[in-house]
Structures are given as structure tokens and as C-alpha cells.
Short mmCIF file of C-alpha atoms in Angstrom, two decimals:
data_model
loop_
_atom_site.label_atom_id
_atom_site.label_comp_id
_atom_site.label_asym_id
_atom_site.label_seq_id
_atom_site.Cartn_x
_atom_site.Cartn_y
_atom_site.Cartn_z
CA MET A 1 127.65 115.22 38.89
CA ALA A 2 125.52 112.56 40.52
CA THR A 3 121.76 112.78 40.37
CA LEU A 4 118.78 111.28 42.10
CA ARG A 5 116.17 109.83 39.79
CA ALA A 6 112.65 108.55 40.26
CA TYR A 7 112.05 104.83 40.01
CA ALA A 8 108.32 104.65 39.24
CA MET A 9 105.84 101.83 38.76
CA PRO A 10 106.20 100.86 35.07
CA LYS A 11 103.34 100.28 32.65
CA TRP A 12 102.90 97.15 30.53
CA GLY A 13 99.94 97.20 28.19
CA ILE A 14 97.22 99.77 27.62
CA GLU A 15 94.88 98.45 30.32
CA MET A 16 97.42 98.31 33.19
CA THR A 17 96.64 100.88 35.88
CA GLU A 18 98.47 99.44 38.89
CA GLY A 19 100.95 96.77 39.97
CA VAL A 20 102.08 94.97 43.10
CA VAL A 21 105.72 95.02 44.23
CA ALA A 22 105.89 91.32 45.03
CA GLU A 23 109.52 91.32 46.14
CA TRP A 24 112.58 93.54 46.17
CA MET A 25 115.62 91.55 45.01
CA VAL A 26 118.16 94.19 46.14
CA ALA A 27 118.73 95.81 49.52
CA GLU A 28 118.42 99.50 50.27
CA GLY A 29 121.78 101.23 50.03
CA VAL A 30 123.54 98.26 48.39
CA PRO A 31 125.01 98.86 44.88
CA PHE A 32 123.87 96.66 41.99
CA LYS A 33 125.19 95.97 38.49
CA LYS A 34 123.60 96.31 35.08
CA GLY A 35 121.49 93.22 34.40
CA ASP A 36 120.90 92.42 38.09
CA LEU A 37 117.36 91.51 39.05
CA LEU A 38 115.89 94.44 41.00
CA ALA A 39 112.29 93.53 41.72
CA LEU A 40 109.37 91.23 40.92
CA ILE A 41 106.24 93.17 39.98
CA GLU A 42 102.86 91.47 39.62
CA THR A 43 100.14 92.58 37.22
CA ASP A 44 96.68 91.07 36.76
CA LYS A 45 98.02 87.87 35.22
CA ILE A 46 101.82 87.67 35.27
CA THR A 47 104.89 88.46 37.34
CA ASN A 48 107.49 90.63 35.61
CA GLU A 49 111.20 90.49 36.43
CA ILE A 50 112.71 94.00 36.44
CA GLU A 51 116.39 94.15 35.56
CA ALA A 52 118.82 97.03 36.08
CA GLU A 53 119.52 98.99 32.92
CA ALA A 54 122.80 100.33 34.41
CA ASP A 55 124.85 100.15 37.59
CA GLY A 56 123.21 101.95 40.46
CA MET A 57 121.91 101.91 44.01
CA PHE A 58 118.61 102.55 45.76
CA PRO A 59 119.19 104.96 48.65
CA ARG A 60 115.56 104.40 49.54
CA LEU A 61 113.00 101.71 48.75
CA ILE A 62 109.62 103.36 49.14
CA ALA A 63 107.29 100.56 48.03
CA GLN A 64 106.47 97.89 50.58
CA GLN A 65 106.49 94.28 49.40
CA GLY A 66 102.99 93.01 48.69
CA SER A 67 101.50 96.52 48.34
CA THR A 68 99.74 97.91 45.27
CA TYR A 69 100.91 101.09 43.51
CA ALA A 70 99.47 103.04 40.59
CA VAL A 71 101.34 103.27 37.30
CA GLY A 72 103.78 106.17 37.49
CA GLU A 73 103.79 106.23 41.30
CA LEU A 74 107.20 106.53 42.99
CA ILE A 75 108.35 103.17 44.35
CA ALA A 76 112.07 103.86 44.92
CA VAL A 77 114.74 106.53 44.61
CA LEU A 78 117.65 105.72 42.30
CA ALA A 79 121.26 106.97 42.52
CA GLY A 80 124.71 106.05 41.24
CA PRO A 81 126.45 103.01 42.80
CA ASP A 82 129.11 105.10 44.62
CA ASP A 83 127.01 108.12 45.55
CA GLN A 84 126.89 109.24 49.17
CA VAL A 85 123.34 110.50 49.60
CA SER A 86 121.96 111.90 52.83
CA ALA A 87 118.51 111.17 54.17
CA ASP A 88 117.63 114.88 53.88
CA GLU A 89 118.43 114.87 50.16
CA VAL A 90 116.24 111.81 49.62
CA ASP A 91 113.41 113.35 51.67
CA ALA A 92 113.58 116.52 49.57
CA PHE A 93 113.50 114.52 46.33
CA VAL A 94 110.50 112.43 47.45
CA ALA A 95 108.63 115.52 48.60
CA GLY A 96 109.18 117.21 45.24
CA PHE A 97 108.28 114.20 43.09
CA LYS A 98 105.24 114.56 40.85
CA PRO A 99 104.06 111.83 38.44
CA ALA A 100 104.08 112.95 34.82
CA ASP A 101 100.46 111.81 34.51
CA THR A 102 98.54 112.91 37.59
CA LYS A 103 95.72 110.49 36.75
CA VAL A 104 97.87 107.55 37.84
CA ALA A 105 98.99 109.05 41.15
CA SER A 106 97.98 107.19 44.26
CA LYS A 107 94.81 108.42 45.90
CA ALA A 108 95.84 107.10 49.29
CA GLY A 109 97.35 109.79 51.49
CA ALA A 110 97.29 112.40 48.73
CA ALA A 111 97.83 115.94 49.90
CA PRO A 112 95.15 118.54 49.19
CA PRO A 113 95.63 120.13 45.77
CA PRO A 114 97.58 123.42 45.84
CA PRO A 115 95.94 126.62 44.60
CA PRO A 116 96.05 126.93 40.82
CA ALA A 117 99.24 128.51 39.52
CA PRO A 118 99.37 130.94 36.59
CA GLU A 119 99.22 129.13 33.29
CA ALA A 120 102.67 128.43 31.90
CA ALA A 121 103.54 128.97 28.27
CA PRO A 122 102.64 125.91 26.19
CA ALA A 123 105.50 123.53 25.46
CA PRO A 124 106.88 123.84 21.93
CA LYS A 125 105.53 121.26 19.53
CA VAL A 126 107.99 118.52 18.63
CA ALA A 127 107.97 117.00 15.16
CA ILE A 128 108.16 113.20 15.27
CA ALA A 129 108.64 111.19 12.09
CA ASP A 130 105.75 108.95 11.09
CA ASP A 131 108.02 105.91 10.97
CA ALA A 132 109.59 106.53 14.41
CA ASN A 133 109.68 103.39 16.61
CA ILE A 134 107.46 104.81 19.36
CA SER A 135 104.12 103.80 20.89
CA PRO A 136 101.05 105.98 20.19
CA ALA A 137 100.73 106.99 23.88
CA ALA A 138 104.42 107.91 24.04
CA ARG A 139 104.15 109.93 20.79
CA ALA A 140 101.17 111.90 22.09
CA PHE A 141 102.88 112.63 25.43
CA ALA A 142 106.13 113.71 23.73
CA GLN A 143 104.33 116.07 21.35
CA GLU A 144 102.16 117.52 24.11
CA ASN A 145 105.07 118.14 26.48
CA GLY A 146 107.78 119.02 23.96
CA VAL A 147 110.02 116.03 24.75
CA ASP A 148 112.81 115.40 22.24
CA ILE A 149 112.85 111.64 21.55
CA SER A 150 116.12 111.67 19.59
CA THR A 151 118.10 111.13 22.81
CA ILE A 152 115.82 108.44 24.24
CA THR A 153 116.76 104.77 24.08
CA GLY A 154 113.58 102.72 23.97
CA SER A 155 113.05 99.95 26.52
CA GLY A 156 110.23 98.23 24.64
CA PRO A 157 110.43 95.30 22.20
CA LYS A 158 112.99 95.93 19.43
CA GLY A 159 113.97 99.24 21.03
CA ARG A 160 110.49 100.72 20.84
CA ILE A 161 110.10 103.93 22.88
CA THR A 162 107.37 103.49 25.50
CA PHE A 163 105.24 105.92 27.46
CA GLN A 164 107.43 105.24 30.52
CA ASP A 165 110.60 106.13 28.55
CA VAL A 166 109.19 109.49 27.48
CA GLN A 167 107.75 110.17 30.93
CA GLN A 168 111.12 109.61 32.62
CA ALA A 169 112.94 111.72 29.99
CA SER A 170 110.58 114.61 30.73
CA LEU A 171 111.58 114.72 34.41
CA PRO A 172 114.46 117.15 35.13
CA PRO A 173 117.41 115.56 36.99
CA VAL A 174 117.96 116.64 40.57
CA ALA A 175 121.61 117.44 41.32
CA VAL A 176 122.96 116.27 44.69
CA GLY A 177 126.69 116.86 44.20
CA GLY A 178 129.64 114.43 44.18
CA GLY A 179 129.50 111.03 42.50
CA ALA A 180 131.55 109.12 39.99
CA VAL A 181 131.35 107.74 36.46
CA VAL A 182 128.92 104.82 36.18
CA ASP A 183 130.44 101.54 35.00
CA LEU A 184 128.20 100.08 32.30
CA THR A 185 130.10 96.80 31.87
CA PRO A 186 127.48 94.03 31.60
CA VAL A 187 127.47 91.18 34.08
CA GLY A 188 129.03 88.04 32.62
CA ASN A 189 127.26 84.71 32.57
CA ALA A 190 129.51 81.71 32.96
CA LEU A 191 126.79 79.32 34.10
CA GLY A 192 126.99 77.27 30.90
CA GLU A 193 124.71 74.26 30.92
CA VAL A 194 123.81 74.38 34.63
CA PHE A 195 120.29 72.95 35.05
CA ALA A 196 118.66 75.96 36.69
CA SER A 197 115.80 78.36 36.09
CA PRO A 198 116.61 81.79 34.55
CA LEU A 199 115.72 83.51 37.83
CA ALA A 200 118.02 81.16 39.78
CA LYS A 201 120.88 81.93 37.38
CA ARG A 202 120.37 85.68 37.77
CA LEU A 203 120.33 85.39 41.54
CA ALA A 204 123.46 83.23 41.44
CA VAL A 205 125.31 85.88 39.40
CA GLN A 206 124.01 88.68 41.62
CA HIS A 207 125.06 87.01 44.88
CA GLY A 208 128.16 85.16 43.64
CA VAL A 209 126.77 81.68 44.27
CA ASP A 210 128.56 78.83 42.46
CA LEU A 211 125.95 76.48 40.98
CA THR A 212 128.50 73.94 39.74
CA GLY A 213 127.64 70.51 41.10
CA MET A 214 124.56 71.77 42.94
CA THR A 215 121.41 69.62 42.80
CA GLY A 216 118.19 71.57 43.08
CA THR A 217 114.92 70.69 44.75
CA GLY A 218 112.91 71.17 41.56
CA PRO A 219 111.82 68.52 39.03
CA LYS A 220 114.75 66.29 37.97
CA GLY A 221 117.07 68.24 40.24
CA ARG A 222 116.46 71.64 38.64
CA ILE A 223 117.92 74.51 40.67
CA GLY A 224 115.33 77.12 41.61
CA LYS A 225 115.19 80.46 43.38
CA ALA A 226 114.88 78.91 46.85
CA ASP A 227 117.99 76.74 46.30
CA VAL A 228 120.12 79.79 45.45
CA LEU A 229 118.75 81.98 48.23
CA ALA A 230 119.55 79.20 50.72
CA LYS A 231 123.24 79.71 49.86
CA VAL A 232 123.11 83.50 50.17
CA LYS A 233 124.26 85.21 53.34
CA PRO A 234 122.13 88.14 54.55
CA VAL A 235 123.30 91.37 52.90
CA GLN A 236 124.48 94.13 55.22
CA ALA A 237 124.08 97.70 54.05
CA PRO A 238 127.23 99.89 54.13
CA ALA A 239 127.85 101.58 57.49
CA ALA A 240 128.04 105.01 55.81
CA ALA A 241 124.41 104.83 54.78
CA PRO A 242 122.11 105.13 57.80
CA PRO A 243 119.54 102.35 57.71
CA ALA A 244 115.96 103.33 57.10
CA PRO A 245 113.44 102.40 59.78
CA ALA A 246 112.46 98.77 59.35
CA PRO A 247 108.82 98.18 58.42
CA ALA A 248 106.64 96.86 61.17
CA ALA A 249 106.64 93.08 61.33
CA ILE A 250 103.54 91.42 59.96
CA ASP A 251 101.84 89.07 62.37
CA PHE A 252 100.81 85.94 60.52
CA ALA A 253 99.52 84.21 63.64
CA ARG A 254 96.26 82.33 63.36
CA PRO A 255 93.35 84.60 64.31
CA ALA A 256 91.79 83.95 67.68
CA ALA A 257 88.47 82.16 67.90
CA GLY A 258 85.66 84.44 66.81
CA SER A 259 87.96 86.96 65.10
CA THR A 260 88.07 87.77 61.39
CA GLU A 261 91.08 87.57 59.12
CA ILE A 262 91.01 90.14 56.32
CA VAL A 263 92.97 89.15 53.21
CA LYS A 264 93.60 91.76 50.52
CA MET A 265 92.86 90.62 46.97
CA SER A 266 95.84 90.12 44.69
CA PRO A 267 95.79 91.81 41.26
CA MET A 268 94.91 88.48 39.64
CA ARG A 269 92.07 87.83 42.12
CA LYS A 270 90.66 91.33 41.48
CA ALA A 271 90.80 90.75 37.72
CA ILE A 272 89.01 87.40 38.12
CA ALA A 273 86.35 88.97 40.34
CA LYS A 274 85.72 91.79 37.87
CA ALA A 275 85.56 89.58 34.76
CA LEU A 276 83.38 86.82 36.21
CA SER A 277 81.03 89.22 38.00
CA HIS A 278 80.51 90.96 34.68
CA SER A 279 80.02 87.61 32.93
CA LYS A 280 77.48 86.19 35.37
CA SER A 281 75.48 89.41 35.65
CA THR A 282 75.35 90.39 31.96
CA ILE A 283 75.58 87.15 29.93
CA PRO A 284 72.44 84.98 29.63
CA HIS A 285 73.89 81.55 30.48
CA PHE A 286 72.18 78.28 29.69
CA TYR A 287 73.56 74.79 30.31
CA LEU A 288 73.62 71.55 28.31
CA ARG A 289 74.68 68.41 30.19
CA SER A 290 75.66 65.00 28.89
CA ALA A 291 77.24 61.78 30.22
CA VAL A 292 79.95 60.23 27.99
CA ARG A 293 81.96 57.00 28.13
CA ILE A 294 85.75 57.47 28.10
CA ASP A 295 86.86 53.80 28.08
CA ALA A 296 88.10 54.08 24.49
CA ILE A 297 90.29 57.07 25.44
CA LEU A 298 91.60 55.17 28.46
CA GLY A 299 92.56 52.38 26.06
CA LEU A 300 94.43 54.80 23.80
CA ARG A 301 96.31 56.19 26.80
CA ALA A 302 97.32 52.69 27.88
CA GLN A 303 98.65 51.95 24.38
CA ALA A 304 100.64 55.23 24.31
CA LYS A 305 102.05 54.52 27.77
CA ALA A 306 103.20 51.03 26.74
CA ALA A 307 104.77 52.32 23.52
CA THR A 308 106.55 55.48 24.73
CA GLY A 309 106.51 55.40 28.52
CA GLU A 310 104.42 58.59 28.55
CA ALA A 311 100.80 59.28 27.77
CA PRO A 312 98.70 62.43 27.21
CA SER A 313 96.17 63.23 29.92
CA ILE A 314 92.44 62.73 29.55
CA ASN A 315 92.16 66.51 29.31
CA ASP A 316 94.54 66.56 26.31
CA TYR A 317 92.22 64.17 24.45
CA LEU A 318 89.23 66.34 25.41
CA VAL A 319 90.97 69.46 24.05
CA ARG A 320 91.53 67.63 20.75
CA ALA A 321 87.91 66.40 20.70
CA CYS A 322 86.55 69.90 21.38
CA ALA A 323 88.77 71.38 18.68
CA LEU A 324 87.47 68.93 16.05
CA ALA A 325 83.88 69.48 17.19
CA LEU A 326 84.32 73.26 16.95
CA ALA A 327 85.63 72.85 13.39
CA ARG A 328 82.34 71.12 12.51
CA HIS A 329 80.23 73.64 14.45
CA PRO A 330 81.69 77.12 13.85
CA ASP A 331 78.59 78.71 15.41
CA VAL A 332 79.96 77.62 18.81
CA ASN A 333 83.53 78.73 18.05
CA VAL A 334 82.71 82.40 18.65
CA GLN A 335 83.30 85.54 20.66
CA VAL A 336 80.62 88.13 21.44
CA HIS A 337 81.50 91.83 21.12
CA GLY A 338 78.51 94.08 21.75
CA ASP A 339 76.04 93.46 18.93
CA GLU A 340 78.61 91.56 16.84
CA ILE A 341 79.44 87.83 16.81
CA HIS A 342 83.01 87.00 15.78
CA ARG A 343 83.22 83.51 14.27
CA PHE A 344 86.68 81.90 14.08
CA ALA A 345 88.10 79.42 11.58
CA SER A 346 90.73 78.19 14.06
CA ALA A 347 89.94 76.51 17.39
CA ASP A 348 91.95 78.45 19.99
CA ILE A 349 91.07 76.64 23.21
CA ALA A 350 91.75 78.15 26.65
CA VAL A 351 92.53 75.59 29.35
CA ALA A 352 91.85 76.62 32.95
CA VAL A 353 94.94 76.31 35.18
CA ALA A 354 94.79 76.80 38.96
CA THR A 355 97.71 78.72 40.47
CA ASP A 356 98.43 79.84 44.02
CA LYS A 357 97.26 83.35 43.04
CA GLY A 358 94.10 82.43 41.17
CA LEU A 359 92.75 80.93 37.96
CA ILE A 360 94.29 81.69 34.57
CA THR A 361 93.43 80.31 31.14
CA PRO A 362 96.40 79.91 28.77
CA ILE A 363 95.40 79.23 25.18
CA VAL A 364 96.27 76.30 22.92
CA LYS A 365 96.36 78.08 19.55
CA GLY A 366 95.09 76.14 16.51
CA ALA A 367 94.22 73.04 18.55
CA ASP A 368 92.30 71.62 15.59
CA THR A 369 95.62 71.36 13.68
CA LEU A 370 97.60 69.72 16.51
CA SER A 371 97.95 66.07 17.42
CA VAL A 372 97.07 64.91 20.93
CA ALA A 373 100.79 64.56 21.69
CA ALA A 374 101.47 68.13 20.51
CA ILE A 375 98.52 69.42 22.56
CA SER A 376 99.91 67.59 25.62
CA ARG A 377 103.32 69.24 25.22
CA THR A 378 101.77 72.66 24.68
CA VAL A 379 99.46 72.41 27.70
CA LYS A 380 102.32 71.30 29.99
CA ALA A 381 104.54 74.17 28.85
CA LEU A 382 101.74 76.74 29.28
CA ALA A 383 100.75 75.36 32.69
CA ASP A 384 104.36 75.59 33.93
CA LYS A 385 104.58 79.21 32.76
CA ALA A 386 101.20 80.00 34.33
CA ARG A 387 102.23 78.65 37.76
CA THR A 388 105.48 80.61 37.71
CA GLY A 389 103.83 83.83 36.46
CA LYS A 390 105.77 83.83 33.17
CA LEU A 391 102.88 83.84 30.69
CA GLN A 392 102.95 86.61 28.11
CA PRO A 393 99.68 88.48 27.38
CA HIS A 394 99.23 86.87 23.95
CA GLU A 395 99.33 83.44 25.64
CA PHE A 396 96.23 83.99 27.78
CA GLN A 397 94.22 86.77 26.10
CA GLY A 398 91.58 85.91 23.52
CA GLY A 399 90.65 82.32 22.67
CA SER A 400 87.44 81.06 21.10
CA PHE A 401 86.42 78.36 23.63
CA SER A 402 87.37 77.23 27.16
CA ILE A 403 87.66 73.96 29.07
CA SER A 404 87.59 73.71 32.88
CA ASN A 405 88.30 70.28 34.38
CA LEU A 406 87.77 69.59 38.09
CA GLY A 407 87.72 65.81 37.70
CA MET A 408 91.11 65.46 39.40
CA PHE A 409 89.50 66.86 42.57
CA GLY A 410 86.76 64.23 42.57
CA ILE A 411 84.00 66.64 41.47
CA ASP A 412 81.26 64.68 39.68
CA GLN A 413 79.68 67.61 37.84
CA PHE A 414 79.62 71.42 37.83
CA ASP A 415 78.63 74.35 35.64
CA ALA A 416 81.34 76.83 34.66
CA ILE A 417 81.01 80.59 34.17
CA ILE A 418 81.64 81.78 30.61
CA ASN A 419 85.00 83.50 30.07
CA PRO A 420 84.08 86.63 28.07
CA PRO A 421 84.19 87.48 25.25
CA GLN A 422 84.04 83.74 24.43
CA GLY A 423 80.63 82.23 23.72
CA ALA A 424 80.94 78.90 25.57
CA ILE A 425 82.90 76.88 28.14
CA LEU A 426 82.93 73.13 28.81
CA ALA A 427 83.01 71.87 32.42
CA VAL A 428 84.44 68.37 32.93
CA GLY A 429 83.81 66.19 35.99
CA ALA A 430 85.51 63.07 37.34
CA GLY A 431 85.27 59.66 35.68
CA SER A 432 83.43 56.96 37.62
CA ARG A 433 82.62 53.30 36.94
CA GLN A 434 78.88 52.88 36.41
CA PRO A 435 76.63 50.04 35.21
CA ILE A 436 75.10 50.67 31.78
CA GLU A 437 73.21 48.68 29.17
CA ILE A 438 75.24 47.73 26.10
CA GLY A 439 73.63 45.44 23.49
CA ASN A 440 70.84 44.25 25.82
CA ALA A 441 73.47 43.28 28.40
CA LEU A 442 74.62 44.89 31.63
CA ALA A 443 78.19 46.18 31.61
CA PHE A 444 80.37 48.62 33.49
CA ALA A 445 81.83 51.73 31.83
CA THR A 446 83.80 54.78 32.92
CA ILE A 447 81.43 57.74 32.71
CA VAL A 448 82.31 61.45 32.74
CA GLN A 449 79.73 64.20 33.16
CA LEU A 450 80.10 67.16 30.78
CA SER A 451 78.32 70.51 31.07
CA LEU A 452 78.41 73.13 28.31
CA SER A 453 77.70 76.72 29.38
CA CYS A 454 76.50 78.82 26.42
CA ASP A 455 75.92 82.52 25.82
CA HIS A 456 72.33 82.62 24.58
CA ARG A 457 72.95 85.89 22.76
CA ALA A 458 75.08 84.01 20.20
CA ILE A 459 74.34 80.29 20.61
CA ASP A 460 70.90 78.73 20.49
CA GLY A 461 69.97 75.55 22.36
CA ALA A 462 69.78 73.42 19.22
CA VAL A 463 73.22 74.63 18.06
CA GLY A 464 74.79 73.82 21.42
CA ALA A 465 73.05 70.43 21.57
CA ASP A 466 74.31 69.49 18.10
CA PHE A 467 77.85 70.42 19.19
CA MET A 468 77.53 68.22 22.30
CA ARG A 469 76.29 65.29 20.19
CA THR A 470 79.35 65.57 17.92
CA LEU A 471 81.67 65.91 20.92
CA LYS A 472 80.20 62.81 22.56
CA GLY A 473 80.70 60.79 19.38
CA LEU A 474 84.36 61.87 19.10
CA ILE A 475 85.04 60.93 22.72
CA GLU A 476 83.32 57.55 22.63
CA GLU A 477 84.72 56.57 19.20
CA PRO A 478 88.06 58.43 19.27
CA THR A 479 89.66 57.09 16.09
CA LEU A 480 89.76 60.62 14.64
CA LEU A 481 91.50 61.98 17.72
CA VAL A 482 94.70 60.16 16.87
CA GLY A 483 94.46 60.70 13.14
#
């Protein structure tokens, strides 16, 4: 017997309360296979690719692309791939849907609460083994609601049972009649060594696009999402399934003179606004500024370029210099948590990366133990993942120090806002040729302006100044940077 099931906004991480359906990768009423990419969902920092766990079909896509939905809120209705489902059946299912946790239900358009019903008998307590592979939130929900976890297959890392798994298992299936056995045969992948992104390969398998011999528009001919979609013909829904009313077209025309364009904040922009507003309003910032010569680093880059054909960026050398300076000044390599100062032995440096959705700071772990070349490779890999929304939480959460460089935009000098709970951040400006006195003679040097923002609750002026003096020495005499 076929059933309709809720497809709700998933939850990743304890702090996630909502997500944005960035894009549906399947059409309403069109069957999909296990492993197909269903949707792209954005959280505060990353974009998650949602794959089908089994063959199926969405008789209705409720969530609109670009809209925000609370965790647990209904975003689509799921059915078997061959089910014939009427619009009335879907309407009845949507009307009867209730999130397992009412605290995450959407407030927008919520119906008035019904009168209180008589208290039901408490659910029987379920014994769960202490060593069961289940998250604490999922365990508590299962015990409270009497959900048997023995039949649940976890969707978390290493098969761990998540809150979402238990929540879905607690919902009774809604019978709609008819249907057929679901084919669980996984989708094959015969793409071999095709130079394409993982998302492009998934889309190629989903839409039957042959990537053999194709040259992409990405770096070095890499095939990307846009290249595959350019080969895909528009999907037509089966005639038997009546099409749902198309959403109203969005007018992206330029606003008329004197009018106002209102742009809704993305999840990342809201997270940035919240964190930096808190930082600037609650952390006592003070700033230490210094001008440093970088001619010696420019010389090292020229030597590396001549020897290998590639050279680390100026920022890579600055990350290395900051890491060594932090090792000598652990009082700057700190985080502030309430009335506690956490001092770190390892220099985990966050590097600010600008993306089309906002600023994110991936972390170079143990930068004091890495060579400049290794730092360069790490930063490039993290920046690529940041711009494509593929960073994992452990790659951008935490860190003991930050660097923000706007020199490539021609900015001479600026002061950065501290990234809590870190205690300091270094702002780097553009290099410029300036006349200076060297050995009683006038000479020209390439000067960069540095500004260190410090949290005065944990770092005193003298401590920050001593750090800046060490940093300046490492930059102007960088023999240790390549050691």
C-alpha cells in the first residue's frame, strides 16, 4: 500500500533553527531514483546537498526556492515513484501535518491554536541501551514519545540516529491506496575520471547527460553544474498528474528612480549581522597600528616563482608570520568565554574569505607547524570550499586568531571587528611604494599598514604591542618564515 510522507526541513547541528531551500533539483510529479540530488538547502554558513534515500516522487513541492523554513516545517510531500496521487489527497495530508516539535513550526500564517484536548495517556517509556548510536536529542525524544529505535536506520555519520530520524519514525503513515514496490537499486556511476565537480556528476547521472569529451567552463576545463544543465532539456511532468499552479514570476527589473529595493537577508548575512553586532556592542575593542616593509617577502616570492613556477601569496606569508608570533605570545592566542580566558598552544588562524553570500572565515589548523607552501595549499582549498558552500562546520568554527586582508582591493588601512570568541584580529592593507630613510640615506620600500584589533578584557595594550613588534620583525626579516 502506497503512503504519503512528510518531507520536512532537516536539522544539522544543535544551533540550527531554520534553513533556506536554495534550489529544487527535481520537478514536481517527476519520479527520481535513490542517490539523485533532490535539493540544495542553505544554512548559516554552508549549502547542503540533499540526496534521495530511496526511489520516490514529490507530488507537491511546498517550499518556494529562496524562502526560509523552520526546522521540522513541511517543505514537500513524498510518495512512491509510481503512485497516482490526487490533489485532494495531498491537500488532506498537508492540512493534517503537524511538526513533531511545535517549537520549530513556522510562525507565518499559523492558524489559531485549537482548544485544549483531554490529556492523552503518557507514551510508554522505551529502554535505550547506553551504547546505542543515537544523538542525545534523538534519545530524549524517543524516550519521551515511546519511539522504538530498533527499526530506525540512522542517517547521521556512521549510521548515527538523529533527531530527524526519530521524528519521522514517530509520524504515522497516511494510506492513500494503490502503489507498487519501490525499487531500491542504487544509481550507477560510470563517469570514471571525467574532470567534473561532484554536483555536475550527480546532475549528469540524474539527467542522462554524457560528459565524455565535454570541456567545462571552469578552471582548466572542469565541468560544473552550469555546463551540465546547459545540456538538459526542460523536464515535462507526466500528463496524469495535474500541474500545480506556477508561482508568480519575480520581477527583477531595476527599481524606478526614487523607489526602494528591499532585499531579504540570506541565512549567512543574518548570522554575520548577529555575530558582529554582538561583538561591536559588547567587546571593548582597542587598535594597534604599525607600518611594515614587505620587500623581503616579495623577494622570497620571486625566488619561489622562478624555482617552481608558483608562489605563495603575501597573505600566506602573513599567516605564517602571525602563527610564529602567536607561538611566542600565547596571551594573544586566546578566546574569551564569559569570565574565562582560553589560551591555546596551537595557532589556529581564521582567514577571511569573501563569497557572494557574505564573509566566512575558514581556519588553517596548526599554522605554526605548517610551511608557507603548505599554508598556501590549505588556504586555496578552504577558499574554494567556502565559495562553493562546501565547508564543514569544523572547518570554520573556532580558531584562536583571525586575519582580514583588503589589500587586493586597494584599501590602504582599516580596522576589523573581532570575530568572537577570539581575542584579536589583524587587518591588512595594500602595499605601496614609499620613500623611507635607511642608513642615513633615502630609499624606496613597499609598505603595508597593519592594524591589530584586541579585546581589552583579555589582552592589554603592552601585550598587543609586544606581539606587533615580533610580527613586524618576522615580516621584515623573514628567514624564519621559510625555515
